[in-house]
Coordinates of N, CA and C in Angstrom, one line a residue:
M1302 N -6.9 8.2 36.8 CA -6.3 8.8 35.5 C -7.6 8.3 34.3
M1303 N -7.7 9.3 33.4 CA -8.6 8.8 32.4 C -8.1 8.0 31.2
D1304 N -8.8 7.0 31.0 CA -8.4 6.0 30.0 C -8.1 6.7 28.7
R1305 N -6.9 6.4 28.1 CA -6.5 7.2 26.8 C -7.4 6.6 25.6
T1306 N -7.9 5.5 25.6 CA -8.6 4.7 24.7 C -10.0 5.5 24.5
K1307 N -10.6 5.6 25.8 CA -11.9 6.4 25.9 C -11.8 7.8 25.3
V1308 N -10.5 8.7 25.7 CA -10.4 9.9 25.3 C -10.5 9.8 23.6
A1309 N -9.7 8.8 23.0 CA -9.2 8.8 21.6 C -10.8 8.6 20.9
D1310 N -11.6 7.7 21.6 CA -12.9 7.3 21.3 C -13.9 8.5 21.3
S1311 N -13.8 9.4 22.2 CA -14.7 10.4 22.3 C -14.3 11.4 21.1
K1312 N -13.0 11.3 20.8 CA -12.6 12.5 19.8 C -13.2 11.9 18.5
Q1313 N -13.2 10.5 18.3 CA -13.6 9.9 17.2 C -15.0 10.0 17.0
Q1314 N -15.6 10.0 17.8 CA -17.1 10.3 17.7 C -17.7 11.3 17.3
G1315 N -16.9 12.6 17.4 CA -17.5 13.8 17.2 C -17.8 13.9 15.9
P1316 N -16.6 13.8 15.0 CA -16.7 14.1 13.4 C -17.7 12.9 12.8
L1317 N -17.5 11.6 13.3 CA -18.3 10.7 12.7 C -20.0 10.8 13.0
A1318 N -20.1 11.4 14.2 CA -21.6 11.7 14.6 C -21.8 12.8 13.7
A1319 N -21.3 13.8 13.5 CA -21.6 14.8 12.6 C -21.8 14.3 11.2
A1320 N -21.0 13.5 10.8 CA -20.8 13.1 9.5 C -22.4 12.2 9.0
Y1321 N -22.6 11.5 10.1 CA -23.8 10.8 9.8 C -25.3 11.7 10.0
A1322 N -25.2 12.7 10.5 CA -26.2 13.4 10.8 C -26.3 14.6 9.8
A1323 N -25.4 14.6 8.8 CA -25.3 15.8 7.7 C -26.5 15.7 6.9
K1324 N -26.9 16.6 6.5 CA -28.3 16.9 5.7 C -27.9 17.2 4.0
R1325 N -26.8 17.8 4.0 CA -26.5 18.4 2.6 C -25.1 18.0 2.2
P1326 N -24.9 17.7 1.0 CA -23.6 17.4 0.4 C -22.4 18.4 0.9
E1327 N -22.8 19.7 0.7 CA -21.8 20.9 1.2 C -21.4 20.5 2.7
D1328 N -22.3 20.3 3.6 CA -21.9 19.9 5.1 C -21.1 18.9 5.1
V1329 N -21.5 17.7 4.4 CA -20.5 16.6 4.4 C -19.1 17.0 3.8
A1330 N -18.9 17.7 3.0 CA -17.8 18.0 2.4 C -17.0 19.1 3.2
A1331 N -17.7 20.0 3.9 CA -16.9 20.7 4.8 C -16.3 20.1 6.0
L1332 N -17.4 19.1 6.4 CA -17.0 18.3 7.7 C -15.6 17.6 7.5
Y1333 N -15.5 16.8 6.4 CA -14.3 16.1 5.9 C -13.1 17.1 5.6
D1334 N -13.4 18.1 5.1 CA -12.2 19.0 4.7 C -11.7 19.4 6.2
R1335 N -12.5 19.5 7.3 CA -11.8 19.9 8.4 C -11.2 18.7 9.1
W1336 N -11.6 17.4 8.9 CA -11.1 16.2 9.6 C -10.0 15.8 8.9
S1337 N -9.7 16.1 7.7 CA -8.6 15.5 6.6 C -7.5 15.3 7.4
Q1338 N -7.1 16.2 8.1 CA -5.5 16.2 8.8 C -5.4 14.9 9.6
T1339 N -6.3 14.6 10.3 CA -6.3 13.7 11.3 C -7.1 12.2 11.1
Y1340 N -7.7 12.3 10.0 CA -8.6 11.3 9.6 C -7.9 9.8 9.6
D1341 N -6.8 9.7 9.0 CA -5.9 8.4 9.0 C -5.7 7.9 10.6
A1342 N -5.3 8.7 11.5 CA -4.8 8.2 12.5 C -6.2 8.0 13.5
D1343 N -7.2 8.7 13.2 CA -8.5 8.4 13.8 C -9.3 7.2 13.4
M1344 N -9.1 7.0 12.0 CA -9.8 5.7 11.9 C -9.0 4.6 12.2
S1345 N -7.8 4.6 12.1 CA -6.7 3.6 12.6 C -7.2 3.1 13.9
A1346 N -7.2 4.2 15.0 CA -7.6 4.0 16.3 C -8.9 3.3 16.4
A1347 N -9.9 3.5 15.6 CA -11.1 3.1 15.7 C -11.2 1.6 15.0
G1348 N -10.1 1.0 14.5 CA -10.1 -0.3 13.9 C -10.8 -0.3 12.5
Y1349 N -10.7 0.5 11.8 CA -11.7 0.7 10.5 C -11.4 -0.4 9.8
R1350 N -12.6 -1.2 9.5 CA -12.3 -2.4 8.5 C -13.0 -2.3 7.3
H1351 N -13.6 -1.4 6.8 CA -14.1 -1.3 5.3 C -13.0 -1.5 4.3
P1352 N -12.0 -0.6 4.4 CA -10.9 -0.9 3.5 C -10.2 -2.2 3.2
T1353 N -10.1 -2.9 4.1 CA -9.6 -4.2 4.2 C -10.6 -5.4 3.4
I1354 N -11.7 -5.1 3.8 CA -12.7 -6.0 3.3 C -13.1 -5.7 2.1
C1355 N -13.3 -4.5 1.5 CA -13.4 -4.2 0.2 C -12.1 -4.6 -0.6
L1356 N -11.0 -4.4 -0.4 CA -9.7 -5.0 -0.9 C -9.9 -6.5 -1.3
A1357 N -10.2 -7.1 -0.2 CA -10.2 -8.7 -0.4 C -11.4 -9.2 -1.1
L1358 N -12.5 -8.3 -1.3 CA -13.6 -8.4 -2.1 C -13.3 -8.4 -3.7
L1359 N -12.4 -7.2 -3.7 CA -12.0 -6.7 -5.1 C -11.2 -7.8 -5.6
A1360 N -10.1 -8.1 -5.0 CA -9.0 -9.1 -5.3 C -9.7 -10.7 -5.6
R1361 N -10.8 -10.7 -4.9 CA -11.2 -12.2 -5.2 C -11.8 -12.2 -6.5
H1362 N -12.5 -10.9 -7.0 CA -13.0 -11.0 -8.2 C -12.9 -10.2 -9.5
L1363 N -11.9 -9.7 -9.3 CA -11.2 -8.7 -10.2 C -9.6 -9.2 -10.5
P1364 N -9.6 -9.5 -11.8 CA -8.1 -9.9 -11.9 C -7.0 -8.9 -11.5
R1365 N -6.0 -9.2 -11.2 CA -4.8 -8.3 -10.8 C -4.4 -7.6 -12.2
G1366 N -4.1 -6.5 -12.0 CA -4.0 -5.7 -13.2 C -5.0 -4.8 -14.1
A1367 N -6.3 -5.5 -13.6 CA -7.3 -4.8 -14.3 C -7.3 -3.1 -14.0
A1368 N -7.5 -2.5 -15.3 CA -7.5 -1.1 -15.1 C -8.5 -0.3 -16.2
P1369 N -8.9 0.8 -16.0 CA -8.5 1.8 -14.7 C -9.6 1.3 -13.6
L1370 N -9.3 1.6 -12.3 CA -10.2 1.4 -11.3 C -10.7 2.9 -10.8
L1371 N -11.9 2.9 -10.2 CA -12.3 4.1 -9.5 C -12.6 3.9 -8.1
D1372 N -11.9 4.6 -7.3 CA -11.9 4.8 -5.6 C -13.1 5.7 -5.6
A1373 N -14.4 5.3 -5.4 CA -15.4 6.2 -5.0 C -15.6 6.7 -3.7
G1374 N -15.2 7.8 -3.2 CA -15.3 7.9 -2.1 C -13.9 7.7 -1.3
A1375 N -12.9 8.2 -2.0 CA -11.5 7.7 -1.7 C -10.9 8.3 -0.5
G1376 N -11.5 9.5 -0.1 CA -11.1 10.1 1.3 C -9.6 10.4 1.1
T1377 N -8.9 9.9 2.1 CA -7.3 10.3 2.1 C -6.6 9.1 1.2
G1378 N -7.2 8.4 0.8 CA -6.6 7.4 0.0 C -5.9 6.1 0.4
L1379 N -6.8 5.8 1.8 CA -6.4 4.4 2.3 C -6.2 3.3 1.3
I1380 N -7.4 3.1 0.6 CA -7.5 1.9 -0.2 C -6.6 2.1 -1.6
G1381 N -6.5 3.0 -2.0 CA -5.3 3.4 -3.0 C -4.1 3.1 -2.9
E1382 N -3.7 3.4 -1.6 CA -2.4 2.6 -1.2 C -2.2 1.0 -1.5
W1383 N -3.1 0.6 -1.0 CA -3.1 -0.8 -0.9 C -3.4 -1.5 -2.2
L1384 N -4.3 -0.8 -3.0 CA -4.5 -1.2 -4.4 C -3.2 -1.2 -5.3
D1385 N -2.4 -0.1 -5.1 CA -1.1 -0.2 -5.7 C -0.2 -1.2 -5.4
I1386 N 0.0 -1.4 -4.0 CA 0.7 -2.6 -3.4 C 0.5 -3.9 -4.0
T1387 N -0.9 -4.1 -4.1 CA -1.5 -5.5 -4.6 C -1.6 -5.8 -6.1
G1388 N -1.2 -4.8 -6.8 CA -1.2 -5.1 -8.4 C -2.2 -4.4 -9.1
Y1389 N -3.0 -3.3 -8.9 CA -3.7 -2.6 -9.6 C -3.2 -1.2 -10.0
P1390 N -2.6 -1.0 -11.1 CA -1.8 -0.1 -11.2 C -2.4 1.2 -11.7
Q1391 N -3.6 1.5 -12.0 CA -4.1 2.6 -12.5 C -5.6 2.9 -11.8
V1392 N -5.5 3.8 -10.8 CA -6.7 3.9 -9.8 C -7.1 5.6 -9.8
E1393 N -8.1 6.0 -10.1 CA -8.6 7.2 -10.0 C -9.3 7.6 -8.6
A1394 N -9.3 8.5 -8.1 CA -9.9 8.9 -6.8 C -11.0 9.8 -7.2
L1395 N -12.3 9.6 -6.4 CA -13.4 10.7 -6.4 C -13.7 10.7 -4.8
D1396 N -13.8 12.0 -4.4 CA -14.3 12.4 -3.3 C -15.2 13.6 -3.2
I1397 N -15.8 13.9 -2.4 CA -16.5 15.0 -2.0 C -15.6 16.0 -1.6
S1398 N -14.6 16.0 -0.8 CA -14.0 16.8 -0.1 C -12.7 17.1 -0.6
E1399 N -12.4 18.4 -0.9 CA -11.2 18.6 -1.6 C -9.8 18.6 -0.4
G1400 N -10.2 18.8 0.8 CA -9.3 18.6 1.8 C -8.8 16.9 2.0
M1401 N -9.8 16.1 1.8 CA -9.3 14.7 2.0 C -8.5 14.2 0.6
L1402 N -9.1 14.8 -0.7 CA -8.2 14.5 -1.7 C -6.9 15.1 -1.9
A1403 N -6.8 16.3 -1.2 CA -5.4 16.7 -1.0 C -4.4 15.9 -0.3
Q1404 N -5.1 15.2 0.8 CA -4.4 14.2 1.4 C -4.0 12.9 0.8
A1405 N -4.8 12.6 -0.1 CA -4.7 11.3 -1.0 C -4.0 11.4 -1.9
A1406 N -3.6 12.8 -2.6 CA -2.6 13.3 -3.5 C -1.3 13.0 -3.1
R1407 N -1.0 13.1 -1.8 CA 0.4 13.2 -1.3 C 0.8 11.7 -1.4
K1408 N 0.1 10.8 -1.4 CA 0.3 9.3 -1.4 C 1.0 9.0 -2.8
G1409 N 0.5 9.6 -3.8 CA 1.1 9.7 -5.1 C 0.9 8.1 -5.8
V1410 N -0.6 7.8 -5.4 CA -0.9 6.3 -5.9 C -2.0 6.2 -6.8
Y1411 N -2.6 7.8 -7.1 CA -3.7 7.9 -7.9 C -3.4 8.5 -9.1
S1412 N -4.0 8.1 -10.5 CA -3.7 8.7 -11.7 C -4.5 9.9 -12.1
A1413 N -5.5 10.2 -11.3 CA -6.6 11.2 -11.5 C -7.3 11.5 -10.1
L1414 N -7.5 12.6 -10.0 CA -8.4 13.1 -8.7 C -9.6 13.8 -9.2
H1415 N -10.9 13.6 -8.6 CA -12.0 14.1 -9.0 C -12.9 14.6 -7.9
C1416 N -13.1 15.7 -7.6 CA -13.8 16.4 -6.6 C -15.1 16.4 -6.8
L1417 N -16.0 15.2 -6.6 CA -17.3 15.1 -7.0 C -18.2 14.5 -5.9
A1418 N -19.4 14.7 -6.0 CA -20.2 14.1 -5.1 C -21.0 12.6 -5.7
L1419 N -21.1 11.8 -5.2 CA -21.9 10.4 -5.7 C -23.5 10.8 -5.3
G1420 N -24.4 10.1 -6.2 CA -25.6 10.4 -5.9 C -26.4 11.0 -7.0
G1421 N -25.5 11.6 -7.9 CA -26.2 12.4 -9.2 C -25.3 12.1 -10.1
K1422 N -25.7 12.6 -11.4 CA -24.8 12.2 -12.7 C -23.4 12.6 -12.6
L1423 N -22.6 11.6 -13.2 CA -21.2 11.8 -12.9 C -20.6 12.0 -14.3
P1424 N -19.6 12.9 -14.5 CA -19.1 13.2 -15.7 C -18.0 12.3 -16.4
F1425 N -18.5 10.9 -16.3 CA -17.7 10.0 -17.0 C -18.2 9.2 -18.3
A1426 N -17.7 8.6 -19.1 CA -18.2 7.8 -20.1 C -18.7 6.7 -19.7
D1427 N -19.7 6.1 -20.5 CA -20.2 4.8 -20.2 C -19.1 3.6 -20.1
D1428 N -19.2 2.7 -19.4 CA -18.2 1.7 -19.1 C -16.7 2.1 -19.1
A1429 N -16.4 3.0 -18.5 CA -15.2 3.8 -18.2 C -14.1 2.9 -17.6
Y1430 N -14.8 2.1 -16.3 CA -14.2 1.7 -15.7 C -14.1 0.1 -15.5
A1431 N -13.0 -0.6 -15.2 CA -12.7 -2.0 -15.1 C -13.6 -2.5 -13.7
G1432 N -13.3 -1.6 -12.8 CA -13.8 -1.9 -11.6 C -13.8 -0.5 -10.7
I1433 N -15.0 -0.6 -9.6 CA -15.2 0.3 -8.8 C -15.3 0.0 -7.4
I1434 N -14.7 0.8 -6.4 CA -14.5 0.4 -5.1 C -15.2 1.4 -4.3
S1435 N -16.0 1.2 -3.3 CA -16.6 2.4 -2.6 C -17.0 2.1 -1.2
A1436 N -16.0 2.3 -0.5 CA -16.0 1.7 1.0 C -16.4 3.0 2.0
G1437 N -17.5 2.6 2.8 CA -18.0 3.7 3.9 C -18.6 4.8 3.3
V1438 N -19.3 4.7 2.0 CA -19.9 5.9 1.4 C -21.4 5.5 1.6
F1439 N -21.6 4.3 1.3 CA -23.5 4.1 1.3 C -23.8 3.8 2.8
T1440 N -24.0 5.0 3.5 CA -24.2 4.9 4.9 C -25.0 6.3 5.4
S1441 N -25.3 6.4 6.6 CA -26.3 7.5 7.0 C -25.7 8.9 6.8
G1442 N -26.4 9.7 6.3 CA -25.9 11.1 6.0 C -25.0 11.1 4.9
H1443 N -24.9 10.2 4.0 CA -24.0 10.2 2.8 C -24.4 10.1 1.6
V1444 N -24.6 8.7 1.1 CA -25.2 8.2 -0.1 C -26.0 7.2 0.0
G1445 N -27.3 7.1 -0.7 CA -28.3 6.0 -0.7 C -28.1 5.2 -2.0
A1446 N -29.2 4.4 -2.0 CA -29.4 3.6 -3.0 C -29.4 4.4 -4.6
E1447 N -29.7 5.6 -4.3 CA -29.6 6.6 -5.8 C -28.5 6.6 -6.3
G1448 N -27.3 6.3 -5.6 CA -25.9 6.3 -6.2 C -25.6 5.0 -7.0
L1449 N -26.4 4.1 -6.9 CA -26.0 2.9 -7.6 C -25.9 3.0 -9.2
D1450 N -27.1 3.3 -9.8 CA -27.2 3.7 -11.2 C -26.1 4.2 -11.8
E1451 N -25.4 5.3 -11.4 CA -24.0 5.9 -11.9 C -23.3 5.1 -11.9
L1452 N -23.1 4.5 -10.8 CA -21.8 3.3 -10.5 C -21.8 2.2 -11.7
I1453 N -23.0 1.9 -12.0 CA -23.0 0.7 -12.8 C -23.1 1.4 -14.4
R1454 N -23.4 2.4 -14.7 CA -23.2 2.8 -15.9 C -22.0 3.1 -16.2
I1455 N -21.0 3.5 -15.6 CA -19.5 3.7 -15.7 C -18.7 2.6 -15.6
C1456 N -19.4 1.4 -14.9 CA -18.5 0.1 -14.7 C -18.7 -0.7 -16.1
R1457 N -17.8 -1.0 -16.9 CA -17.9 -1.9 -18.0 C -18.5 -3.2 -17.9
P1458 N -19.2 -3.8 -18.8 CA -19.8 -5.2 -18.6 C -18.6 -6.2 -18.3
G1459 N -18.8 -7.2 -17.2 CA -18.0 -7.9 -16.8 C -17.1 -7.3 -15.7
G1460 N -17.3 -6.1 -15.5 CA -16.5 -5.5 -14.4 C -17.1 -5.5 -12.9
I1461 N -16.4 -5.3 -11.9 CA -16.8 -5.5 -10.7 C -17.1 -4.0 -10.1
I1462 N -18.1 -4.1 -9.0 CA -18.3 -3.0 -8.2 C -18.3 -3.6 -6.7
V1463 N -17.3 -3.0 -6.0 CA -17.6 -3.6 -4.3 C -17.9 -2.2 -3.5
L1464 N -18.7 -2.7 -2.8 CA -19.3 -1.5 -2.0 C -19.5 -2.0 -0.5
T1465 N -19.7 -1.0 0.4 CA -20.2 -1.5 1.7 C -21.5 -0.8 2.0
V1466 N -22.3 -1.3 2.7 CA -23.7 -0.6 3.1 C -23.9 -0.7 4.6
K1467 N -24.4 0.3 5.2 CA -24.8 0.2 6.5 C -26.0 -0.5 6.5
N1468 N -26.3 -1.1 7.7 CA -27.6 -2.2 7.9 C -28.9 -1.0 7.8
T1469 N -28.8 0.2 8.2 CA -29.8 1.2 8.4 C -30.4 1.2 7.0
L1470 N -29.4 1.6 5.8 CA -29.6 1.8 4.5 C -30.3 0.4 3.9
W1471 N -29.7 -0.6 4.2 CA -29.8 -1.9 3.8 C -31.2 -2.3 3.9
E1472 N -31.9 -1.9 5.0 CA -33.2 -2.3 5.6 C -34.1 -1.3 5.1
A1473 N -33.7 -0.1 4.7 CA -34.7 1.0 4.3 C -34.6 1.1 2.6
G1474 N -34.6 -0.1 2.0 CA -34.7 0.1 0.4 C -33.6 -0.2 -0.4
F1475 N -32.3 -0.4 0.4 CA -31.2 -0.8 -0.4 C -31.0 -2.1 -0.9
A1476 N -31.5 -3.2 0.1 CA -31.6 -4.5 -0.4 C -32.6 -4.6 -1.5
A1477 N -33.6 -4.1 -1.5 CA -34.9 -4.1 -2.6 C -34.2 -3.4 -3.9
R1478 N -33.5 -2.4 -3.7 CA -33.0 -1.8 -5.1 C -31.8 -2.9 -5.7
I1479 N -31.1 -3.6 -4.8 CA -30.1 -4.4 -5.4 C -31.0 -5.6 -6.1
A1480 N -31.8 -6.1 -5.5 CA -32.7 -7.2 -5.9 C -33.5 -6.7 -7.3
E1481 N -33.8 -5.5 -7.6 CA -34.5 -4.9 -8.7 C -33.5 -5.1 -9.8
L1482 N -32.4 -4.6 -9.4 CA -31.0 -4.4 -10.4 C -30.8 -5.7 -11.0
E1483 N -30.8 -6.8 -10.2 CA -30.6 -8.1 -10.4 C -31.5 -8.7 -11.4
A1484 N -32.9 -8.4 -10.9 CA -34.0 -8.9 -12.0 C -33.9 -8.4 -13.5
Q1485 N -33.4 -7.0 -13.3 CA -33.4 -6.4 -14.5 C -32.3 -6.8 -15.5
G1486 N -31.4 -7.7 -14.8 CA -30.3 -8.3 -15.5 C -29.1 -7.4 -15.6
L1487 N -28.9 -6.3 -14.6 CA -28.0 -5.4 -14.7 C -26.8 -5.8 -14.2
I1488 N -27.0 -6.4 -12.9 CA -26.0 -6.9 -12.0 C -26.2 -8.3 -11.6
T1489 N -25.1 -8.7 -11.3 CA -25.0 -10.2 -10.6 C -24.3 -10.0 -9.3
R1490 N -25.2 -10.4 -8.1 CA -24.4 -10.5 -6.8 C -23.5 -11.7 -6.7
V1491 N -22.1 -11.2 -6.7 CA -21.2 -12.3 -6.8 C -20.8 -12.8 -5.4
E1492 N -20.9 -11.8 -4.5 CA -20.6 -12.3 -3.1 C -21.1 -11.1 -1.9
E1493 N -21.7 -11.7 -1.0 CA -22.2 -10.8 0.2 C -21.8 -11.1 1.4
T1494 N -21.1 -10.2 2.1 CA -20.5 -10.8 3.3 C -21.5 -10.8 4.5
R1495 N -21.3 -11.4 5.6 CA -22.4 -11.3 6.7 C -22.3 -10.0 7.3
P1496 N -23.2 -9.5 8.1 CA -23.0 -8.1 8.5 C -21.8 -8.0 9.6
Y1497 N -21.2 -6.9 9.8 CA -19.9 -6.9 10.8 C -20.0 -5.4 10.9
V1498 N -19.2 -5.1 12.1 CA -18.9 -3.9 12.8 C -17.8 -3.3 12.1
S1499 N -18.0 -2.1 11.3 CA -16.9 -1.6 10.6 C -15.8 -0.9 11.5
M1500 N -16.3 -0.4 12.7 CA -15.2 0.2 13.8 C -15.3 -0.2 15.0
P1501 N -14.6 -1.4 15.3 CA -14.9 -2.1 16.8 C -14.3 -0.8 17.8
G1502 N -13.6 -0.1 17.7 CA -13.4 0.9 18.6 C -14.3 2.2 18.8
E1503 N -15.4 2.2 18.0 CA -16.3 3.2 18.3 C -17.9 2.6 18.9
A1504 N -18.0 3.1 20.1 CA -19.2 2.4 20.7 C -20.5 2.6 19.7
D1505 N -21.4 1.2 20.0 CA -22.5 1.4 19.1 C -22.6 1.4 17.8
T1506 N -21.5 0.9 17.2 CA -21.6 1.1 15.8 C -22.6 0.2 14.9
V1507 N -23.6 0.8 14.1 CA -24.5 -0.1 13.4 C -23.5 -0.9 12.4
P1508 N -23.9 -2.2 12.3 CA -23.3 -3.1 11.2 C -23.3 -2.8 10.0
S1509 N -22.5 -3.1 9.2 CA -22.8 -3.0 7.7 C -22.5 -4.2 7.1
R1510 N -22.3 -4.3 5.7 CA -22.1 -5.6 4.8 C -21.3 -5.2 3.7
G1511 N -20.4 -6.0 3.2 CA -19.7 -5.7 2.0 C -20.5 -6.5 0.8
L1512 N -20.5 -6.0 -0.5 CA -21.0 -6.6 -1.5 C -20.0 -6.4 -2.7
A1513 N -20.0 -7.6 -3.4 CA -19.4 -7.6 -4.7 C -20.3 -7.8 -5.8
L1514 N -20.6 -6.7 -6.7 CA -21.5 -6.9 -7.9 C -20.8 -7.0 -9.2
R1515 N -21.1 -7.9 -10.0 CA -20.6 -7.7 -11.5 C -21.6 -7.2 -12.3
V1516 N -21.2 -6.3 -13.2 CA -22.0 -5.7 -14.1 C -22.2 -6.5 -15.4
T1517 N -23.4 -6.7 -15.7 CA -23.7 -7.6 -16.7 C -24.2 -6.8 -18.0

């Protein structure tokens, strides 16, 4: 008899591998649109850790009740549900996929939904948000260090940006960009986790790390 865990893993690896290999934003959006119906179950089966780690970092460095927040790369709203439970009452969702945002909308925890891609100019005012959380976005086939400047612009001074970064990006210029932004006095790195595997249920996952950055 075939191991059901292996069957689940093989299903999981299909859309993930395609997402990491995507070259254009429209390809990423289409993939997540197709995946949206089973995303929550698939990621739960993979032991997805990014949302929990990001929530812990945010709660440690941003006071309960701070508002508004932006869930940048919200997907189906996994983090939005937990932010609502833990005392962050006003959270907006941003995601490249309309299908994923439709699933997030059903959870009833977001004050606004924005179907947008990270990496370019965002249609938000300077200093618009008290905090930003971005889990699983800075990774292969998604967004690189080019997405940082806009998140810093729209986060108010003293606010917190929490994000995860896959090691391949970290070593390919992301770490250097963080150091540049610190040297320019734009951010302070208030916490950095050790590298960890984001999905223990998926074979050969490249480690990531979590960062909490205070906008100065």
